Coordinates of C-alpha atoms (C1' of nucleotides) in Angstrom, one line a residue:
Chain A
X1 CA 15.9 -10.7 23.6
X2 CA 13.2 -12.8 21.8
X3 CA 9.8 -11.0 21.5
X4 CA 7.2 -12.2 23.8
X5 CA 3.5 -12.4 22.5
X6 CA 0.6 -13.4 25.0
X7 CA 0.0 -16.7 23.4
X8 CA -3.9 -16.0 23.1
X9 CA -4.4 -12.6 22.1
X10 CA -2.8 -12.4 19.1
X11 CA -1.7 -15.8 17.8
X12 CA -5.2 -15.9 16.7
X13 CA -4.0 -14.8 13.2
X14 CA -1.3 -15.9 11.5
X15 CA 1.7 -15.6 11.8
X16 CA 3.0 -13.4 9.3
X17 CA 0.0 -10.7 10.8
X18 CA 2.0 -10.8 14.1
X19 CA 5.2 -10.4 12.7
X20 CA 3.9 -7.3 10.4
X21 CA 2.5 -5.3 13.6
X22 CA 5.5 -6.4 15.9
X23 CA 7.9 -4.8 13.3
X24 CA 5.5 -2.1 12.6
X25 CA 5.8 -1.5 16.4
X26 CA 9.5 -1.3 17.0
X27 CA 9.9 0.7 13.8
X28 CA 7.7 3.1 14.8
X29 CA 8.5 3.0 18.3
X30 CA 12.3 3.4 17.3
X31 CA 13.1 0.3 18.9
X32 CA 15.3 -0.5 15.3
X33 CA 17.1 2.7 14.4
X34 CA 15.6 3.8 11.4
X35 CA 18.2 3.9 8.3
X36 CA 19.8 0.9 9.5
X37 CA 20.3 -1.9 7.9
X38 CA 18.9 -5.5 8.7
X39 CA 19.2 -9.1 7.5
X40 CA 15.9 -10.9 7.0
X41 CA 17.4 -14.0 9.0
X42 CA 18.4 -11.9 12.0
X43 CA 14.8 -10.5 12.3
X44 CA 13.2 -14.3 11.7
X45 CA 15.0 -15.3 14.3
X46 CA 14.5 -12.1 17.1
X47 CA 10.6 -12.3 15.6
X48 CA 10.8 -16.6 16.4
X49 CA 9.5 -17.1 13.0
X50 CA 11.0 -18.4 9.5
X51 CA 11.6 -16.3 6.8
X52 CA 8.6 -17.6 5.0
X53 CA 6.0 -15.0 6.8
X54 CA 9.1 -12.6 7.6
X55 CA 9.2 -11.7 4.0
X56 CA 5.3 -11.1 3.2
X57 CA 5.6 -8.6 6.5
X58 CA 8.6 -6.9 4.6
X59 CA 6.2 -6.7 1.6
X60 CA 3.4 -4.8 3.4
X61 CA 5.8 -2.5 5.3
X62 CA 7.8 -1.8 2.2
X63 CA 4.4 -0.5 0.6
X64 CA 3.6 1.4 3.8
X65 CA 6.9 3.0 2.9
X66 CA 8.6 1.9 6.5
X67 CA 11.2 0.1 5.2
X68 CA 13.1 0.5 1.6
X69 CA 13.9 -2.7 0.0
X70 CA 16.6 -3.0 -2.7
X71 CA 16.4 -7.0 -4.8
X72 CA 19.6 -8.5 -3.8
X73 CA 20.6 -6.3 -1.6
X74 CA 18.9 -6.0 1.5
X75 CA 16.3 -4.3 3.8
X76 CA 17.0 -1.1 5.6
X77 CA 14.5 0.8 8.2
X78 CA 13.2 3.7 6.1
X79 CA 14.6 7.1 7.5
X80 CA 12.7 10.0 6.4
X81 CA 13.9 13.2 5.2
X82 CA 12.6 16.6 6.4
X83 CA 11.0 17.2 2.6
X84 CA 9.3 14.2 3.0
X85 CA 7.7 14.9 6.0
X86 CA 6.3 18.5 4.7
X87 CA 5.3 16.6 1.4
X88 CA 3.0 14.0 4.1
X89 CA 1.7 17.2 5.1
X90 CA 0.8 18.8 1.8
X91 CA -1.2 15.0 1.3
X92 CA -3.0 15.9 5.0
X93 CA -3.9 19.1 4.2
X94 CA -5.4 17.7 1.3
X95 CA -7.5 14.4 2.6
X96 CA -8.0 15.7 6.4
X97 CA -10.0 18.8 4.6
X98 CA -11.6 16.8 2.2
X99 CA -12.8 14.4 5.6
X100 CA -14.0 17.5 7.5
X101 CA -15.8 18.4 4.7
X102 CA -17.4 15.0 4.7
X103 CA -17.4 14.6 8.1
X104 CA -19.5 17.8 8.6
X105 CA -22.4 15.8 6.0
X106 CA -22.0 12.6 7.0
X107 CA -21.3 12.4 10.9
X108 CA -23.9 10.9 13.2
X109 CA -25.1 12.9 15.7
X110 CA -23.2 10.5 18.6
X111 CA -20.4 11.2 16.5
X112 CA -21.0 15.0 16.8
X113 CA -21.4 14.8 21.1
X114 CA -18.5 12.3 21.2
X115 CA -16.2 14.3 19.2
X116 CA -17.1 17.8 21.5
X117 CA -16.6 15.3 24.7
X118 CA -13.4 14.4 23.6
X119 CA -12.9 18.1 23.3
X120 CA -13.9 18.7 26.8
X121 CA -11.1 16.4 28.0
X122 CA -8.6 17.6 26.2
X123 CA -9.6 21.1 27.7
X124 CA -9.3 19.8 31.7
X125 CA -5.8 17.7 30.5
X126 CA -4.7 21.3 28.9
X127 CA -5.7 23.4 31.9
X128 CA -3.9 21.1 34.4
X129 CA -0.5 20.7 32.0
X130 CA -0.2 23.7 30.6
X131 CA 2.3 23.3 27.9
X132 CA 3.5 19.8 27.9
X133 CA 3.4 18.4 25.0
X134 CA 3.4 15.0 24.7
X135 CA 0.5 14.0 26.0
X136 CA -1.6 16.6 24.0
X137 CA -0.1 14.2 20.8
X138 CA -1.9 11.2 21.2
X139 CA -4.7 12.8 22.3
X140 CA -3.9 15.0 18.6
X141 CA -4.2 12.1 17.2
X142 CA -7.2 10.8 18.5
X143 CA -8.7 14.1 17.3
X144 CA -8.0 14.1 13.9
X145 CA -9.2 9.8 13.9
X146 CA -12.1 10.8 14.3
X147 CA -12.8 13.2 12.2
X148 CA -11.3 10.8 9.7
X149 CA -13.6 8.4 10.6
X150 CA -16.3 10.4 10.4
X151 CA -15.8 11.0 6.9
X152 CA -17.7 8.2 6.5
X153 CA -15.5 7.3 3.6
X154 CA -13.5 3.9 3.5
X155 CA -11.1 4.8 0.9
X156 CA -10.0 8.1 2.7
X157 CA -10.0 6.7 5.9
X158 CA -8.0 3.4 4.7
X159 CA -5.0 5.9 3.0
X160 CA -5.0 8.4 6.2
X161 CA -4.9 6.1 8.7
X162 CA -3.6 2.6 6.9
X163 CA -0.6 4.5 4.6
X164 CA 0.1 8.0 6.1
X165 CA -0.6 8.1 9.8
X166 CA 2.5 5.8 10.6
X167 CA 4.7 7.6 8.5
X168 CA 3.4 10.2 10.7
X169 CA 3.6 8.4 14.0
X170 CA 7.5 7.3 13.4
X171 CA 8.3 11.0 12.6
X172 CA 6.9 12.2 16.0
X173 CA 9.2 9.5 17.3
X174 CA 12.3 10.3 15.9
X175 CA 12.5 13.9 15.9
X176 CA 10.9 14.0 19.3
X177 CA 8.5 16.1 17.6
X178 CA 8.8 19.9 17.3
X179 CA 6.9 21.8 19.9
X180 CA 3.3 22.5 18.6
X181 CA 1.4 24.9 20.2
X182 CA -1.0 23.0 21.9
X183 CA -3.1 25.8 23.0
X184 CA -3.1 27.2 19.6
X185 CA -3.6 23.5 18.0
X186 CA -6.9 23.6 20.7
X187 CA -8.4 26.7 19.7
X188 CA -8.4 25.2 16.1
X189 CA -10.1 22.1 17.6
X190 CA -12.9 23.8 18.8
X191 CA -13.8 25.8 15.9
X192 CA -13.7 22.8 13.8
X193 CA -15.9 20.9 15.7
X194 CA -18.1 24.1 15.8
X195 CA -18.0 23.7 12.1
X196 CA -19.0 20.2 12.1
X197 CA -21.6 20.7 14.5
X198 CA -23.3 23.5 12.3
X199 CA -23.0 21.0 9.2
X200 CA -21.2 23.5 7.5
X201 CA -18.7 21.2 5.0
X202 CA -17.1 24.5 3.1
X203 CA -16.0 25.9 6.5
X204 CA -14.8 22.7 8.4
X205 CA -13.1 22.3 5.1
X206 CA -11.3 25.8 5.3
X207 CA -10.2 25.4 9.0
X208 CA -9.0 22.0 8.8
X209 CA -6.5 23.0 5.9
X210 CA -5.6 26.0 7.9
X211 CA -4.9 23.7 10.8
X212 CA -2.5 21.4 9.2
X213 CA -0.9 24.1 7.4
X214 CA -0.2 25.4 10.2
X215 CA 1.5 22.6 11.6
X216 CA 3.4 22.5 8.2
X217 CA 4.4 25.6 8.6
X218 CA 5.4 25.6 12.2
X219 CA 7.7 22.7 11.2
X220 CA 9.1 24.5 8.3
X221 CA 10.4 27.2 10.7
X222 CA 11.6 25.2 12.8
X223 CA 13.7 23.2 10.4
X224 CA 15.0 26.9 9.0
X225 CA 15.7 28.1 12.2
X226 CA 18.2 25.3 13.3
X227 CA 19.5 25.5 9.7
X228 CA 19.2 20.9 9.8
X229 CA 19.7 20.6 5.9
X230 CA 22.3 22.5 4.9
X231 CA 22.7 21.5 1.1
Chain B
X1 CA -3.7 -19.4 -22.4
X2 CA -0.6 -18.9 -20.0
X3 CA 0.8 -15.4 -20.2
X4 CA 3.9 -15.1 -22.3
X5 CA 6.5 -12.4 -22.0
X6 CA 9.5 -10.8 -23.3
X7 CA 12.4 -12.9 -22.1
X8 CA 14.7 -10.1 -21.8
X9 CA 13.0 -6.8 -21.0
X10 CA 11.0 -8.5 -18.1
X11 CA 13.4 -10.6 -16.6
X12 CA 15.8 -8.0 -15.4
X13 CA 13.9 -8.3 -12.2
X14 CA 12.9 -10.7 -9.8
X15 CA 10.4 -13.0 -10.3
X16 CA 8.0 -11.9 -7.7
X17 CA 8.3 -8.5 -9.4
X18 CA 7.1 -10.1 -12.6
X19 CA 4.1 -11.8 -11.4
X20 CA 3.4 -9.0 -9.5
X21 CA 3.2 -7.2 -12.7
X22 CA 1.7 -9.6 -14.5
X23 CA -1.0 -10.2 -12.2
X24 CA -2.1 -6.5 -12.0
X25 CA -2.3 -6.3 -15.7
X26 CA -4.1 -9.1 -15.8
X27 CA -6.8 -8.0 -13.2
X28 CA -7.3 -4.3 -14.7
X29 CA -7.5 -5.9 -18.3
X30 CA -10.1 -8.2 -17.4
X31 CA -8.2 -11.1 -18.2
X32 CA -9.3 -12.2 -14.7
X33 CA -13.0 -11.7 -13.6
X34 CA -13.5 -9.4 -10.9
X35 CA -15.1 -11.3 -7.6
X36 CA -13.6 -14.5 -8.7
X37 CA -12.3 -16.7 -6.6
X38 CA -8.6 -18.1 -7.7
X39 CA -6.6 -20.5 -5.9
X40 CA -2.6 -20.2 -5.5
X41 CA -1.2 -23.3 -7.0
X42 CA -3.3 -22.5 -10.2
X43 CA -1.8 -19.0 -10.4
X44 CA 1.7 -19.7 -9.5
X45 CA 2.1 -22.3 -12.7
X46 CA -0.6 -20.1 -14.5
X47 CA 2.5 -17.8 -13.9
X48 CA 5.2 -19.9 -14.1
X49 CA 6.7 -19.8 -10.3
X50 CA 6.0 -21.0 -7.5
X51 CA 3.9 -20.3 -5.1
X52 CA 6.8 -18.1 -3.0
X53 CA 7.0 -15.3 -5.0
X54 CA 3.5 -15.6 -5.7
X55 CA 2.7 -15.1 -1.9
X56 CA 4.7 -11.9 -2.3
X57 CA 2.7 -10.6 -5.6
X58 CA -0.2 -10.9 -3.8
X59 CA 0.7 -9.4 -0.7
X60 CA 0.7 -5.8 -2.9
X61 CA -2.4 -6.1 -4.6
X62 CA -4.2 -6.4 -1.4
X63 CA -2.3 -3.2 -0.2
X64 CA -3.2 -1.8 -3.4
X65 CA -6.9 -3.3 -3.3
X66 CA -6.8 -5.0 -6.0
X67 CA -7.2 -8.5 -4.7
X68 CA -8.8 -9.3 -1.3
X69 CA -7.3 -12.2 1.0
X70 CA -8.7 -13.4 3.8
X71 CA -6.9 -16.4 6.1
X72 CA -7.5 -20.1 5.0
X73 CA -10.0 -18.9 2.9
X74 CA -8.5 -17.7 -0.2
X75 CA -8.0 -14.9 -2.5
X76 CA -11.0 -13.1 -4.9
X77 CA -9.9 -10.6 -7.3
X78 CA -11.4 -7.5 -5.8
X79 CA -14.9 -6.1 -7.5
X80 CA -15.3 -2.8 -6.9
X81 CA -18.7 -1.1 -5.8
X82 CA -20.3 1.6 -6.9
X83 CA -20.1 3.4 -3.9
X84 CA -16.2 2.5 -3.4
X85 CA -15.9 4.4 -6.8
X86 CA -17.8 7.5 -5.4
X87 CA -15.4 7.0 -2.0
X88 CA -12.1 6.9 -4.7
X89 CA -13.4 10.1 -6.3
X90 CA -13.8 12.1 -3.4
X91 CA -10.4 11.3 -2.6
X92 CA -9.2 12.1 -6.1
X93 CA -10.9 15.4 -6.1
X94 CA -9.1 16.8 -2.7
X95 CA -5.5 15.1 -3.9
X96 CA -6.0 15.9 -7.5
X97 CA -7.1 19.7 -6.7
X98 CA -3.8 19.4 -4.0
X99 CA -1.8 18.3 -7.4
X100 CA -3.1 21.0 -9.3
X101 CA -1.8 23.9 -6.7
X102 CA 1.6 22.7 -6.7
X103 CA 1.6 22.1 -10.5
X104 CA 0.8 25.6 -10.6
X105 CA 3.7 26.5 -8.0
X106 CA 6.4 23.9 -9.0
X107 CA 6.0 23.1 -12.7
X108 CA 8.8 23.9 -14.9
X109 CA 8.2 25.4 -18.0
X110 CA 9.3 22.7 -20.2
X111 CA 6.7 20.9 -18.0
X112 CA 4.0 23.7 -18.6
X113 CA 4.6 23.6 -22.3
X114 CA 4.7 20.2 -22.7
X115 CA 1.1 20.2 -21.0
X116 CA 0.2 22.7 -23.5
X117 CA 1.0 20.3 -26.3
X118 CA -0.7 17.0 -25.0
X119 CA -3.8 19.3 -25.0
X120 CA -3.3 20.4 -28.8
X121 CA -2.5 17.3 -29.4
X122 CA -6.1 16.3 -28.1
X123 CA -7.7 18.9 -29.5
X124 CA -6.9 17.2 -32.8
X125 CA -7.9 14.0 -31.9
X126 CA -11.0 15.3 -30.6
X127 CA -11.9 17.3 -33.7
X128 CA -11.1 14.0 -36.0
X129 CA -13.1 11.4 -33.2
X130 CA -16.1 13.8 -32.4
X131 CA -17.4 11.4 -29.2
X132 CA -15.3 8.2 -29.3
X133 CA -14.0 8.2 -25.9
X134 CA -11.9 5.1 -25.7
X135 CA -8.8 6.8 -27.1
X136 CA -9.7 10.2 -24.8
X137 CA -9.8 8.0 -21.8
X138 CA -5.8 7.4 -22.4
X139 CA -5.1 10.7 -23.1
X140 CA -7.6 12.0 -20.1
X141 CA -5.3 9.4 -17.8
X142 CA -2.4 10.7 -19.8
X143 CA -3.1 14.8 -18.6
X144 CA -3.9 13.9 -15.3
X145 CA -0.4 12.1 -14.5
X146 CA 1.5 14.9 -16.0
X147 CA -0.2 17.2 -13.6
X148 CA 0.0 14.9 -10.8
X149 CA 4.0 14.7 -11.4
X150 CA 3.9 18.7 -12.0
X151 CA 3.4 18.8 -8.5
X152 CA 7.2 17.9 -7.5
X153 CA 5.8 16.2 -4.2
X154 CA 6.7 12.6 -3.9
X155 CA 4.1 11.4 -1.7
X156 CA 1.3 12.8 -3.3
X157 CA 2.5 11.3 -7.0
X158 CA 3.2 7.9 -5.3
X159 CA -0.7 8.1 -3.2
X160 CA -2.2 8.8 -6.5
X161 CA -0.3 6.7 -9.6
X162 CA 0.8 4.2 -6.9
X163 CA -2.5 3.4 -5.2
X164 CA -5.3 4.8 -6.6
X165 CA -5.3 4.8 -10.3
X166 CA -4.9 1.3 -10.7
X167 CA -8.4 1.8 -8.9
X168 CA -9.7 3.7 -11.4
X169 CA -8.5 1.8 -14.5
X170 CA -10.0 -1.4 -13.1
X171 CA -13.1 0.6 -13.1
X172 CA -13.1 1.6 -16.6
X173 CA -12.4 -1.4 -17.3
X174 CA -15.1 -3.4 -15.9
X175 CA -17.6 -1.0 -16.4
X176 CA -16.2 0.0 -20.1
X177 CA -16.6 3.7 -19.3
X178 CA -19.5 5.7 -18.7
X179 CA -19.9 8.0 -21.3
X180 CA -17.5 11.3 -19.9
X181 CA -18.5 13.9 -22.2
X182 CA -14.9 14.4 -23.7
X183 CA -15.6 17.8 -25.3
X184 CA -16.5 19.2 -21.9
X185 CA -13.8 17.4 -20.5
X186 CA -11.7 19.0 -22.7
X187 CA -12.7 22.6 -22.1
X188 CA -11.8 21.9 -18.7
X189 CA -8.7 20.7 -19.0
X190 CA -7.8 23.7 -21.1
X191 CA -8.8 25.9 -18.8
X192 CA -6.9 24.0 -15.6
X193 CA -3.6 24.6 -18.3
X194 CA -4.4 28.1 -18.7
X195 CA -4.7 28.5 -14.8
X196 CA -1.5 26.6 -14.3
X197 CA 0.4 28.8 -16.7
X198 CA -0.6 32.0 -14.9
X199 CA 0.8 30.3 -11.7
X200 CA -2.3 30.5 -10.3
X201 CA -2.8 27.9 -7.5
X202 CA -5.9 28.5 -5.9
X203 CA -7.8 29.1 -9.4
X204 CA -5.8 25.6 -10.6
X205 CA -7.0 23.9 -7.4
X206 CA -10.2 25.1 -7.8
X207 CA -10.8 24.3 -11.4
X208 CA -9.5 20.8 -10.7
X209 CA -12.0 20.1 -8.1
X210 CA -14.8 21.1 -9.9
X211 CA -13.4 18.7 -12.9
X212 CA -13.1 15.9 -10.6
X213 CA -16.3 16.8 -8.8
X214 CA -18.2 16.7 -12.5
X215 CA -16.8 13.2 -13.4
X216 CA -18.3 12.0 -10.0
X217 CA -21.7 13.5 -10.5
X218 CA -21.8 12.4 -14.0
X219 CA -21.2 8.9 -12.8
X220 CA -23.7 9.3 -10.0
X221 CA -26.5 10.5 -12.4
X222 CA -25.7 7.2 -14.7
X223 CA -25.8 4.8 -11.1
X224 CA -29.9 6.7 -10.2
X225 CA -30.8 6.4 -14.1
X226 CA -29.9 3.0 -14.4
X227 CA -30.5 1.8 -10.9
X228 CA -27.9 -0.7 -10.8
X229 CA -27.9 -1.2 -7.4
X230 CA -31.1 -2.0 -6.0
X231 CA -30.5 -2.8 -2.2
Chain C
dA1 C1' 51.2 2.9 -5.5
dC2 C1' 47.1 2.4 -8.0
dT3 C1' 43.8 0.2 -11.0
dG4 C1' 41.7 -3.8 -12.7
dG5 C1' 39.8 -8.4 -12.4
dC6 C1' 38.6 -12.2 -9.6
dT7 C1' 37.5 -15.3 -6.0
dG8 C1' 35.2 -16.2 -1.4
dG9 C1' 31.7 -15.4 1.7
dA10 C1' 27.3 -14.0 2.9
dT11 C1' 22.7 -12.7 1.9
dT12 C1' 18.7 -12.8 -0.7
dG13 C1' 15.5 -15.2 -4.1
dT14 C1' 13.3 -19.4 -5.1
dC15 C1' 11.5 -23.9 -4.7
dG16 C1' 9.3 -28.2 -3.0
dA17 C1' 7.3 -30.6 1.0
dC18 C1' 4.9 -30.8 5.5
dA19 C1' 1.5 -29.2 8.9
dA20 C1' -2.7 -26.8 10.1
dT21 C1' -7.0 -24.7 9.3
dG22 C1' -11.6 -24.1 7.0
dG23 C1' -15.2 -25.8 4.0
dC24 C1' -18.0 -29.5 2.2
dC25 C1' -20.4 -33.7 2.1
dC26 C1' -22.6 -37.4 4.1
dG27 C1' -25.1 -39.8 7.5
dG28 C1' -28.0 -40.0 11.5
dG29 C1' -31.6 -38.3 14.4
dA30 C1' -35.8 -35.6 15.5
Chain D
dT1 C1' -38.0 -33.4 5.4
dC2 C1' -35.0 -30.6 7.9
dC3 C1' -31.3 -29.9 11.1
dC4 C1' -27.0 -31.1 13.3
dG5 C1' -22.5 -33.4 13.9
dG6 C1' -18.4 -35.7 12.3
dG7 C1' -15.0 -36.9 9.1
dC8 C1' -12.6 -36.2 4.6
dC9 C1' -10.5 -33.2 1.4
dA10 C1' -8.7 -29.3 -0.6
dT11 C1' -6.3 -25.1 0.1
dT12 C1' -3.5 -22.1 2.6
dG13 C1' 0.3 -21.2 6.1
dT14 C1' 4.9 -22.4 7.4
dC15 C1' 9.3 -24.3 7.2
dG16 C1' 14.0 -25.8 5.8
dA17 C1' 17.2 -26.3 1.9
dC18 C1' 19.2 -25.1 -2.6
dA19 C1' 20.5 -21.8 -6.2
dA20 C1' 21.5 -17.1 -7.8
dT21 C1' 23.2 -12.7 -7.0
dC22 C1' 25.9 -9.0 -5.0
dC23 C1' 29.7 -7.1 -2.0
dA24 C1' 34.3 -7.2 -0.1
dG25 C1' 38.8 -8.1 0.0
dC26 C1' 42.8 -9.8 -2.2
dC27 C1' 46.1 -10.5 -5.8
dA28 C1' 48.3 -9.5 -10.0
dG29 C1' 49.7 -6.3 -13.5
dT30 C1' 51.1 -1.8 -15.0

DNA sequence: ACTGGCTGGATTGTCGACAATGGCCCGGGA
DNA sequence: TCCCGGGCCATTGTCGACAATCCAGCCAGT
């Protein structure tokens, strides 16, 4: 059950790159069941490396906050807790409005069209699926990337998408993601990028912190409804 | 000139924590030149390891920015620019303001009235000092991480102390301080407590902004007077 | 039976050496 | 004189082994 790389691709770096993203990967992808505990010679071995690179992966992912390291102890998968999750989402309300706001001043115009053609798609893929969810997620994502992106702003755009986003990303996976409204999540969509479009930062600022609030609060009533942290 | 420590507070951890330590100390301070070029071997016995744990060290200070790596090349002790500064305090302003609401929501009221007495406690200093700033910069640092902790949300303290203030100091550092204007400063800060005290989130948020927003400017205006970077 | 200490095993932390890659310098040719 | 190519060297990447630490289970004593 060794992992298999494409010996070209991505042996171009080193070796303690590949390791990082492969683990990334199966955390993430829930391929190791998050809260469990691991030994670092049992994932040299399935990652066909030493321990030597192994250990500088752990190092990043422990600062991404996907795994939990205790000195003498061990490594275990980092399992989030519900609070968590809405505290990520109190930090995205935050950044993503502050990146709308400079995403209305700073986008290029390409930006702009490519932002409302990815818009347009996700309208046809809404009209033809209705209310299935999943796919609308990654294309969610790619929304909200962008906008990031076209912030213009390296530091923001390093902590969204290089710290929070996987955190993110792994929740999605394990919770198999509460059901969020795509049409509703659209609608939202458009009137940011209508925002954006009229260069109007105070506004795009507004809706995006109403949009992931929103989503915060859409996942706070689920988590109240089924009653999942009884304390 | 090797760094010396205390042989018993330090050592209660692992190595690679104290270098890691170490080293970040040593890059805010100075001690290091930013943009210099340092070579592994010389650090780990600069250090007094070897070059494992050093590996480890250095992996988070690139996560944190603090030192830049790239493959058989080597590692440079990271120099800010200018306009990485602006990027960091945009994203101060939207996570600081974020800090500032949930002070206002989640701050206990030994919390509050501790607030309270940092500022008094400035207001003296400020009275005796008229427009030194060096001591205000501590106690500027100081106020902002007691609101940052106010807010009660783990990610957000972690994004901010963790990550970005280290940022910051560097900065200061470096660039010894452009002159902040501590008796405005101050006002502002008083006024953010009064806000906070009322439970006010949105004026807290707002207030916060705007203080953040001012530093920024300030340090803009200082970049076109001078001109320091040409292009 | 239960608590306390202790020993054995396993896992992590650390170290030194080897291999591989990139940069630099020197020489040759145009 | 300038440009290009090849080889040498220094530095980083990787590996395996040794030492330190913690956890579990057992044994003795009360």
């Amino acid at each position: 059950m060794t992992t298999q790389f494409d010996p070209d691709e991505s042996t171009a770096r080193t070796a303690a790159d590949r390791v990082f993203e492969a683990l990334q990967s199966a955390i993430i992808r829930g391929d190791i069941p998050a809260g469990s505990r691991v030994g670092e010679t049992e994932l040299a071995e399935r990652f066909g490396t030493s321990r030597g690179p192994l250990r500088e992966a752990l190092r990043r992912l422990e600062s991404r906050k996907l795994v939990e390291r205790t000195p003498h102890v061990g490594i275990r998968i980092a399992s989030l807790t519900h609070e968590a999750l809405i505290e990520i989402y109190y930090v995205r309300e935050a950044l993503e409005g502050m990146a709308a706001r400079l995403a209305a001043m700073h986008m290029t115009p390409e930006e702009v069209a490519g932002l409302r053609a990815l818009l347009a798609e996700h309208e046809r893929d809404e009209a033809l699926q209705a209310d299935t969810a999943y796919f609308q997620q990654e294309g969610d994502l790619d929304f909200h990337y962008r906008i990031i992106k076209g912030s213009h702003n390296r530091a923001l755009t390093d902590l969204l998408i290089g710290e929070l986003y996987h955190l993110v990303r792994m929740y999605r996976q394990q919770f198999s993601a509460y059901a969020n409204r795509p049409q509703k999540a659209f609608g939202e969509h458009l009137r940011i990028v209508e925002a954006i479009e009229a260069r109007d930062g105070d506004l795009a600022e507004m809706l995006m912190r109403r949009h992931v609030s929103s989503a915060r609060q859409n996942i706070e009533r689920h988590l109240n409804e089924h009653e999942q942290t009884p304390m």
